[in-house]
Structures are given as structure tokens and as C-alpha cells.
PDB file of C-alpha atoms in Angstrom:
ATOM      1  CA  CYS A  20       2.265  -7.570  27.599  1.00 48.00           C
ATOM      2  CA  ASP A  21       5.034  -5.120  27.227  1.00 48.00           C
ATOM      3  CA  LEU A  22       6.647  -7.631  24.663  1.00 46.00           C
ATOM      4  CA  GLU A  23       3.400  -8.046  22.871  1.00 49.00           C
ATOM      5  CA  ASN A  24       2.944  -4.296  22.673  1.00 53.00           C
ATOM      6  CA  LYS A  25       6.782  -3.929  21.199  1.00 51.00           C
ATOM      7  CA  MET A  26       5.974  -6.655  18.675  1.00 50.00           C
ATOM      8  CA  SER A  27       2.731  -4.998  17.620  1.00 49.00           C
ATOM      9  CA  LYS A  28       4.581  -1.717  17.288  1.00 51.00           C
ATOM     10  CA  LYS A  29       7.243  -3.282  15.069  1.00 53.00           C
ATOM     11  CA  ARG A  30       4.778  -5.142  12.935  1.00 62.00           C
ATOM     12  CA  GLY A  31       2.075  -2.408  12.898  1.00 80.00           C
ATOM     13  CA  LEU A  32      -1.405  -3.146  14.678  1.00 86.00           C
ATOM     14  CA  SER A  33      -4.189  -4.767  12.611  1.00 89.00           C
ATOM     15  CA  LEU A  34      -7.827  -2.948  12.434  1.00 90.00           C
ATOM     16  CA  GLU A  35      -8.875  -5.487  14.954  1.00 89.00           C
ATOM     17  CA  GLU A  36      -6.065  -4.951  17.351  1.00 92.00           C
ATOM     18  CA  LYS A  37      -6.807  -1.145  17.101  1.00 93.00           C
ATOM     19  CA  ARG A  38     -10.724  -1.625  17.838  1.00 92.00           C
ATOM     20  CA  GLN A  39      -9.697  -3.654  20.878  1.00 90.00           C
ATOM     21  CA  ARG A  40      -7.223  -1.167  22.333  1.00 93.00           C
ATOM     22  CA  LEU A  41      -9.474   1.764  21.421  1.00 93.00           C
ATOM     23  CA  LEU A  42     -12.251  -0.262  23.532  1.00 90.00           C
ATOM     24  CA  GLU A  43      -9.791  -0.694  26.264  1.00 92.00           C
ATOM     25  CA  ILE A  44      -9.896   3.132  26.789  1.00 93.00           C
ATOM     26  CA  PHE A  45     -13.413   3.414  27.490  1.00 90.00           C
ATOM     27  CA  PHE A  46     -13.880   0.039  29.625  1.00 88.00           C
ATOM     28  CA  GLU A  47     -10.486   0.989  31.573  1.00 88.00           C
ATOM     29  CA  LYS A  48     -11.354   5.018  32.103  1.00 86.00           C
ATOM     30  CA  LYS A  49     -15.276   4.600  32.115  1.00 85.00           C
ATOM     31  CA  ASP A  50     -15.599   8.008  31.004  1.00 88.00           C
ATOM     32  CA  PHE A  51     -17.164  10.001  27.998  1.00 91.00           C
ATOM     33  CA  PHE A  52     -14.641  11.280  25.221  1.00 94.00           C
ATOM     34  CA  GLN A  53     -14.744  13.699  22.398  1.00 94.00           C
ATOM     35  CA  LEU A  54     -12.637  12.643  19.385  1.00 95.00           C
ATOM     36  CA  LYS A  55      -9.931  15.119  19.889  1.00 94.00           C
ATOM     37  CA  GLU A  56      -9.436  13.667  23.469  1.00 95.00           C
ATOM     38  CA  LEU A  57      -8.963  10.275  22.153  1.00 95.00           C
ATOM     39  CA  GLU A  58      -6.536  11.172  19.571  1.00 95.00           C
ATOM     40  CA  LYS A  59      -4.520  12.364  22.305  1.00 95.00           C
ATOM     41  CA  ILE A  60      -5.072   9.316  24.561  1.00 94.00           C
ATOM     42  CA  ALA A  61      -4.732   6.602  22.105  1.00 94.00           C
ATOM     43  CA  PRO A  62      -1.242   6.909  20.797  1.00 94.00           C
ATOM     44  CA  LYS A  63       0.177   7.541  24.157  1.00 93.00           C
ATOM     45  CA  GLU A  64      -1.371   4.714  26.129  1.00 93.00           C
ATOM     46  CA  LYS A  65      -2.691   2.109  23.334  1.00 93.00           C
ATOM     47  CA  GLY A  66       0.046   2.768  20.333  1.00 93.00           C
ATOM     48  CA  ILE A  67      -2.606   3.816  17.928  1.00 94.00           C
ATOM     49  CA  THR A  68      -1.784   6.218  15.451  1.00 93.00           C
ATOM     50  CA  SER A  69      -3.812   9.597  15.948  1.00 92.00           C
ATOM     51  CA  MET A  70      -4.595   9.819  12.145  1.00 94.00           C
ATOM     52  CA  SER A  71      -6.326   6.305  12.510  1.00 94.00           C
ATOM     53  CA  VAL A  72      -8.198   6.985  15.615  1.00 95.00           C
ATOM     54  CA  LYS A  73     -11.186   8.562  13.809  1.00 95.00           C
ATOM     55  CA  ASP A  74     -11.772   5.621  11.318  1.00 95.00           C
ATOM     56  CA  VAL A  75     -11.424   3.036  14.023  1.00 94.00           C
ATOM     57  CA  LEU A  76     -13.879   4.669  16.259  1.00 95.00           C
ATOM     58  CA  GLN A  77     -16.482   4.991  13.444  1.00 95.00           C
ATOM     59  CA  SER A  78     -15.959   1.385  12.763  1.00 92.00           C
ATOM     60  CA  LEU A  79     -17.088   0.714  16.656  1.00 92.00           C
ATOM     61  CA  VAL A  80     -19.851   3.098  16.234  1.00 91.00           C
ATOM     62  CA  ASP A  81     -21.090   1.485  13.043  1.00 90.00           C
ATOM     63  CA  ASP A  82     -20.938  -1.932  14.752  1.00 86.00           C
ATOM     64  CA  ASN A  83     -23.032  -0.602  17.608  1.00 84.00           C
ATOM     65  CA  ILE A  84     -20.314  -1.322  20.013  1.00 87.00           C
ATOM     66  CA  VAL A  85     -19.501   2.355  20.828  1.00 90.00           C
ATOM     67  CA  ASP A  86     -22.322   5.019  21.516  1.00 90.00           C
ATOM     68  CA  SER A  87     -22.189   8.390  20.136  1.00 90.00           C
ATOM     69  CA  GLU A  88     -24.276  11.470  20.858  1.00 91.00           C
ATOM     70  CA  ARG A  89     -24.256  15.308  19.674  1.00 91.00           C
ATOM     71  CA  ILE A  90     -24.332  17.583  22.818  1.00 87.00           C
ATOM     72  CA  GLY A  91     -24.302  21.078  21.539  1.00 87.00           C
ATOM     73  CA  THR A  92     -21.747  21.530  18.865  1.00 90.00           C
ATOM     74  CA  SER A  93     -19.371  18.475  20.147  1.00 89.00           C
ATOM     75  CA  ASN A  94     -19.819  14.699  19.722  1.00 92.00           C
ATOM     76  CA  TYR A  95     -19.224  12.636  22.816  1.00 95.00           C
ATOM     77  CA  PHE A  96     -18.433   8.811  22.641  1.00 94.00           C
ATOM     78  CA  TRP A  97     -18.783   6.120  25.176  1.00 92.00           C
ATOM     79  CA  ALA A  98     -18.925   2.195  25.616  1.00 87.00           C
ATOM     80  CA  PHE A  99     -19.814   0.056  28.627  1.00 80.00           C
ATOM     81  CA  PRO A 100     -18.447  -3.814  28.831  1.00 77.00           C
ATOM     82  CA  SER A 101     -22.032  -4.949  29.432  1.00 71.00           C
ATOM     83  CA  LYS A 102     -23.333  -3.805  25.819  1.00 71.00           C
ATOM     84  CA  ALA A 103     -20.165  -5.178  24.387  1.00 63.00           C
ATOM     85  CA  LEU A 104     -21.039  -8.544  26.269  1.00 65.00           C
ATOM     86  CA  ASN A 105     -24.600  -8.566  24.896  1.00 67.00           C
ATOM     87  CA  ASN A 106     -23.594  -7.651  21.215  1.00 69.00           C
ATOM     88  CA  ARG A 107     -21.209 -10.413  21.336  1.00 66.00           C
ATOM     89  CA  LYS A 108     -23.676 -13.037  22.943  1.00 69.00           C
ATOM     90  CA  ARG A 109     -26.082 -11.955  20.110  1.00 72.00           C
ATOM     91  CA  LYS A 110     -23.544 -12.404  17.419  1.00 72.00           C
ATOM     92  CA  ILE A 111     -22.493 -15.434  18.549  1.00 75.00           C
ATOM     93  CA  SER A 112     -25.988 -16.814  18.630  1.00 74.00           C
ATOM     94  CA  GLU A 113     -26.635 -15.909  15.141  1.00 77.00           C
ATOM     95  CA  LEU A 114     -23.514 -17.540  13.995  1.00 77.00           C
ATOM     96  CA  GLU A 115     -24.249 -20.604  16.030  1.00 79.00           C
ATOM     97  CA  GLU A 116     -27.785 -20.702  14.071  1.00 81.00           C
ATOM     98  CA  LYS A 117     -26.068 -20.070  10.807  1.00 80.00           C
ATOM     99  CA  ILE A 118     -23.565 -22.979  11.610  1.00 83.00           C
ATOM    100  CA  GLU A 119     -26.531 -25.313  12.387  1.00 80.00           C
ATOM    101  CA  ASN A 120     -28.488 -24.535   9.112  1.00 78.00           C
ATOM    102  CA  LEU A 121     -25.361 -25.185   7.107  1.00 79.00           C
ATOM    103  CA  GLN A 122     -24.768 -28.662   9.008  1.00 79.00           C
ATOM    104  CA  THR A 123     -28.276 -29.521   8.114  1.00 80.00           C
ATOM    105  CA  LYS A 124     -27.761 -28.495   4.619  1.00 77.00           C
ATOM    106  CA  LYS A 125     -24.276 -30.304   4.228  1.00 77.00           C
ATOM    107  CA  CYS A 126     -25.974 -33.495   5.495  1.00 79.00           C
ATOM    108  CA  ASP A 127     -28.640 -33.310   2.724  1.00 75.00           C
ATOM    109  CA  LEU A 128     -25.907 -32.572   0.144  1.00 74.00           C
ATOM    110  CA  ASP A 129     -23.691 -35.558   1.495  1.00 74.00           C
ATOM    111  CA  LYS A 130     -26.602 -37.902   1.010  1.00 74.00           C
ATOM    112  CA  GLN A 131     -27.145 -36.439  -2.646  1.00 70.00           C
ATOM    113  CA  LEU A 132     -23.459 -36.767  -3.439  1.00 69.00           C
ATOM    114  CA  MET A 133     -23.505 -40.457  -2.246  1.00 72.00           C
ATOM    115  CA  ASP A 134     -26.429 -41.186  -4.724  1.00 66.00           C
ATOM    116  CA  ALA A 135     -24.753 -39.292  -7.457  1.00 62.00           C
ATOM    117  CA  GLN A 136     -21.434 -41.158  -6.747  1.00 62.00           C
ATOM    118  CA  HIS A 137     -22.925 -44.596  -7.558  1.00 60.00           C
ATOM    119  CA  GLY A 138     -22.396 -44.327 -11.286  1.00 52.00           C
ATOM    120  CA  ARG A 139     -19.823 -41.568 -10.936  1.00 54.00           C
ATOM    121  CA  ASP A 140     -21.528 -39.916 -14.081  1.00 54.00           C
ATOM    122  CA  ASP A 141     -20.556 -36.358 -14.775  1.00 57.00           C
ATOM    123  CA  THR A 142     -24.247 -35.413 -14.624  1.00 60.00           C
ATOM    124  CA  SER A 143     -25.669 -31.767 -14.432  1.00 66.00           C
ATOM    125  CA  ASP A 144     -27.004 -32.989 -10.942  1.00 63.00           C
ATOM    126  CA  ARG A 145     -23.846 -34.092  -9.625  1.00 64.00           C
ATOM    127  CA  GLN A 146     -22.203 -30.882 -10.834  1.00 71.00           C
ATOM    128  CA  GLU A 147     -24.903 -28.881  -8.985  1.00 73.00           C
ATOM    129  CA  ILE A 148     -24.365 -30.957  -5.862  1.00 70.00           C
ATOM    130  CA  LEU A 149     -20.398 -29.982  -5.818  1.00 72.00           C
ATOM    131  CA  LYS A 150     -21.051 -26.404  -6.519  1.00 77.00           C
ATOM    132  CA  ALA A 151     -23.535 -26.157  -3.667  1.00 76.00           C
ATOM    133  CA  LEU A 152     -21.004 -28.292  -1.467  1.00 77.00           C
ATOM    134  CA  ALA A 153     -18.296 -25.740  -2.237  1.00 79.00           C
ATOM    135  CA  GLN A 154     -20.392 -22.861  -1.498  1.00 81.00           C
ATOM    136  CA  LYS A 155     -21.072 -24.264   1.943  1.00 77.00           C
ATOM    137  CA  LYS A 156     -17.586 -24.474   2.330  1.00 78.00           C
ATOM    138  CA  LYS A 157     -16.918 -20.798   1.540  1.00 81.00           C
ATOM    139  CA  GLU A 158     -19.772 -19.863   4.008  1.00 81.00           C
ATOM    140  CA  ARG A 159     -18.272 -22.200   6.482  1.00 77.00           C
ATOM    141  CA  THR A 160     -14.882 -20.187   6.210  1.00 79.00           C
ATOM    142  CA  VAL A 161     -16.412 -16.777   6.527  1.00 77.00           C
ATOM    143  CA  LEU A 162     -18.520 -17.763   9.630  1.00 77.00           C
ATOM    144  CA  SER A 163     -15.244 -19.403  11.085  1.00 72.00           C
ATOM    145  CA  ASP A 164     -13.569 -16.009  10.370  1.00 71.00           C
ATOM    146  CA  GLU A 165     -16.148 -14.091  11.917  1.00 71.00           C
ATOM    147  CA  LEU A 166     -15.924 -16.229  15.298  1.00 69.00           C
ATOM    148  CA  GLU A 167     -12.235 -15.898  15.270  1.00 65.00           C
ATOM    149  CA  GLN A 168     -12.850 -12.044  15.211  1.00 67.00           C
ATOM    150  CA  TYR A 169     -15.116 -12.158  18.248  1.00 65.00           C
ATOM    151  CA  ARG A 170     -12.527 -14.161  20.289  1.00 58.00           C
ATOM    152  CA  LEU A 171     -10.416 -10.830  20.168  1.00 55.00           C
ATOM    153  CA  CYS A 172     -12.296  -9.005  22.908  1.00 56.00           C
ATOM    154  CA  ASP A 173     -11.520  -7.312  26.458  1.00 49.00           C
ATOM    155  CA  PRO A 174      -9.996  -9.764  28.542  1.00 54.00           C
ATOM    156  CA  ASP A 175     -12.885  -9.195  31.492  1.00 54.00           C
ATOM    157  CA  VAL A 176     -15.573  -9.629  28.505  1.00 53.00           C
ATOM    158  CA  LEU A 177     -13.973 -12.754  27.127  1.00 54.00           C
ATOM    159  CA  LYS A 178     -14.176 -14.615  30.562  1.00 58.00           C
ATOM    160  CA  GLU A 179     -17.960 -14.201  30.234  1.00 57.00           C
ATOM    161  CA  VAL A 180     -18.331 -15.072  26.541  1.00 53.00           C
ATOM    162  CA  LYS A 181     -15.609 -17.944  26.552  1.00 59.00           C
ATOM    163  CA  GLN A 182     -17.932 -20.324  27.154  1.00 60.00           C
ATOM    164  CA  GLN A 183     -20.742 -19.465  24.505  1.00 58.00           C
ATOM    165  CA  THR A 184     -17.765 -19.053  21.850  1.00 58.00           C
ATOM    166  CA  ARG A 185     -16.166 -22.357  22.443  1.00 63.00           C
ATOM    167  CA  VAL A 186     -19.942 -24.014  21.630  1.00 59.00           C
ATOM    168  CA  ALA A 187     -19.801 -22.025  18.265  1.00 57.00           C
ATOM    169  CA  MET A 188     -16.362 -23.490  17.637  1.00 67.00           C
ATOM    170  CA  ASP A 189     -17.105 -27.020  18.595  1.00 67.00           C
ATOM    171  CA  ALA A 190     -19.877 -26.698  16.156  1.00 61.00           C
ATOM    172  CA  THR A 191     -17.841 -25.407  13.357  1.00 66.00           C
ATOM    173  CA  ASN A 192     -14.975 -28.263  14.239  1.00 69.00           C
ATOM    174  CA  ARG A 193     -17.916 -30.896  13.753  1.00 74.00           C
ATOM    175  CA  TRP A 194     -18.643 -29.482  10.444  1.00 65.00           C
ATOM    176  CA  THR A 195     -14.888 -29.853   9.588  1.00 72.00           C
ATOM    177  CA  GLU A 196     -14.677 -33.161  10.827  1.00 76.00           C
ATOM    178  CA  ASN A 197     -17.749 -34.222   8.525  1.00 68.00           C
ATOM    179  CA  ILE A 198     -15.597 -32.932   5.520  1.00 73.00           C
ATOM    180  CA  PHE A 199     -12.895 -35.100   6.595  1.00 74.00           C
ATOM    181  CA  SER A 200     -15.208 -37.913   6.956  1.00 74.00           C
ATOM    182  CA  LEU A 201     -16.432 -37.278   3.519  1.00 70.00           C
ATOM    183  CA  LYS A 202     -13.064 -37.338   2.219  1.00 70.00           C
ATOM    184  CA  SER A 203     -12.028 -40.689   3.996  1.00 77.00           C
ATOM    185  CA  TRP A 204     -15.316 -42.290   2.351  1.00 72.00           C
ATOM    186  CA  CYS A 205     -14.483 -41.092  -1.236  1.00 70.00           C
ATOM    187  CA  ARG A 206     -10.755 -42.468  -0.782  1.00 75.00           C
ATOM    188  CA  ASP A 207     -11.665 -45.745   0.543  1.00 78.00           C
ATOM    189  CA  LYS A 208     -14.610 -46.489  -1.129  1.00 72.00           C
ATOM    190  CA  LEU A 209     -13.933 -45.055  -4.530  1.00 70.00           C
ATOM    191  CA  ASN A 210     -10.062 -45.522  -4.471  1.00 75.00           C
ATOM    192  CA  LEU A 211      -9.330 -41.718  -4.988  1.00 72.00           C
ATOM    193  CA  GLU A 212      -6.347 -39.687  -3.929  1.00 79.00           C
ATOM    194  CA  GLU A 213      -6.816 -36.921  -1.245  1.00 76.00           C
ATOM    195  CA  SER A 214      -5.307 -34.204  -3.915  1.00 78.00           C
ATOM    196  CA  VAL A 215      -8.198 -35.521  -6.380  1.00 75.00           C
ATOM    197  CA  ILE A 216     -10.769 -35.090  -3.791  1.00 71.00           C
ATOM    198  CA  ASP A 217      -9.458 -31.913  -2.808  1.00 73.00           C
ATOM    199  CA  LYS A 218      -9.576 -30.572  -6.196  1.00 73.00           C
ATOM    200  CA  GLN A 219     -12.771 -32.133  -6.917  1.00 68.00           C
ATOM    201  CA  PHE A 220     -14.867 -30.666  -3.950  1.00 68.00           C
ATOM    202  CA  ASP A 221     -12.682 -27.158  -4.012  1.00 70.00           C
ATOM    203  CA  ILE A 222     -10.981 -28.213  -0.253  1.00 76.00           C
ATOM    204  CA  PRO A 223      -8.243 -26.328   0.667  1.00 74.00           C
ATOM    205  CA  GLU A 224      -5.091 -28.319   1.719  1.00 71.00           C
ATOM    206  CA  ASP A 225      -4.959 -26.240   4.754  1.00 71.00           C
ATOM    207  CA  LEU A 226      -8.292 -26.974   5.850  1.00 70.00           C
ATOM    208  CA  ASP A 227      -7.975 -27.868   9.794  1.00 76.00           C
ATOM    209  CA  TYR A 228      -9.858 -27.574  13.181  1.00 71.00           C
ATOM    210  CA  ILE A 229     -10.247 -24.278  14.902  1.00 68.00           C
ATOM    211  CA  SER A 230      -8.508 -24.380  18.449  1.00 67.00           C
TER     212      SER A 230
END
């Protein structure tokens, strides 16, 4: 952990790392804080620069992870692991539903593409299918990135949501497997080079499974 902190200080903390470390203050101390208090605690205990605390805190409030309330002339902030857990469970459920919908749409596009490939004529229908498939690929990438962010949570919370996260990751990997299967079909049946397939379907060379 000390080595990780030293490395983070050397390369600088990402926004997600700052969010996580600021959350740790709430979870560990189980208390209410004003902004000025967090600006003193965060640099000493979590390596977050005082100037960035306000923006990081606001991002957590905007995401409904940290609560805030104005009492008198001061604003107070607090967060509980149970709420963070429920928010992550809800988000993961939404992502799983989106991935499932994308999978259904991809299957329909695969079938249409197979039909269009019979003649391999560069028809407008075929071009529309290719565009739609490329769009679903981009949506998959966005969802995968979101899932990755939700893996970066407090260790205690991570234990409780690990299983739900794994289900979502497995669904994403099945989507990736389908893309690889489609590439294999085009390579074997249509005698196309993988580089040609990647270029035609706008598939990135570094497409891989999430682990």
C-alpha cells in the first residue's frame, strides 16, 4: 500500500483515484465534515492536493455518492458505505440491462449482415448495417469503461458488489466473443484477412476481453 501511494504521488492521482481516496475519509472516520476540514485532512492522509478537494467533492455530490446539507451558514458533507453500495448495485443493474439490449440488437445485426454478405454487393442496406454495428461497438466500449470505473471502489464495498460486477463483465466478454466469432466467420467463409475485417467493421486492433 505504501509503494502504491509513493507511485501515485510520483505519477499524480487520477480523478477516480482522488474520488476513491476522498470517500475513504468518510468511510473510515464516519463523521460529518465541512469543505475546509476536508481540504486539511485530504492532503495529509490521502495525498490529494487541497486545491482539488472542492472539485472532487462536488463530483461525488453530483453523482449522489456524498450527501450535503446547509446548516446555518455552513455546508456539511457525509457519506455512508451502505448508500455507496446501493448506488453501485443500481448502476451495475442498469449497465447489465443496457448490455443485454445491445446483445439482442447485435444478434439482429449479425443476421442482417450474413444476409447482406451473400452477394457482398456494396448496397446502401449493407452500409447501414455496418454503421449500426460500429455504433453498437462504440456503445459497448463506453459501457465497459463505466464498469471498470465501478470496480474502483472502497475495499469493503467491493467485497459486496464483486459478484454483481463479475456478472456484468461476463456479459461484456460474451459480447466480445461474438465479435471474434463474426470475424472468424468472415475470415473462413469469405476468405478475408483479419486486418480487412477490422477496417471494414471499424474493430480496434486491441479489442480484448475484460479481466
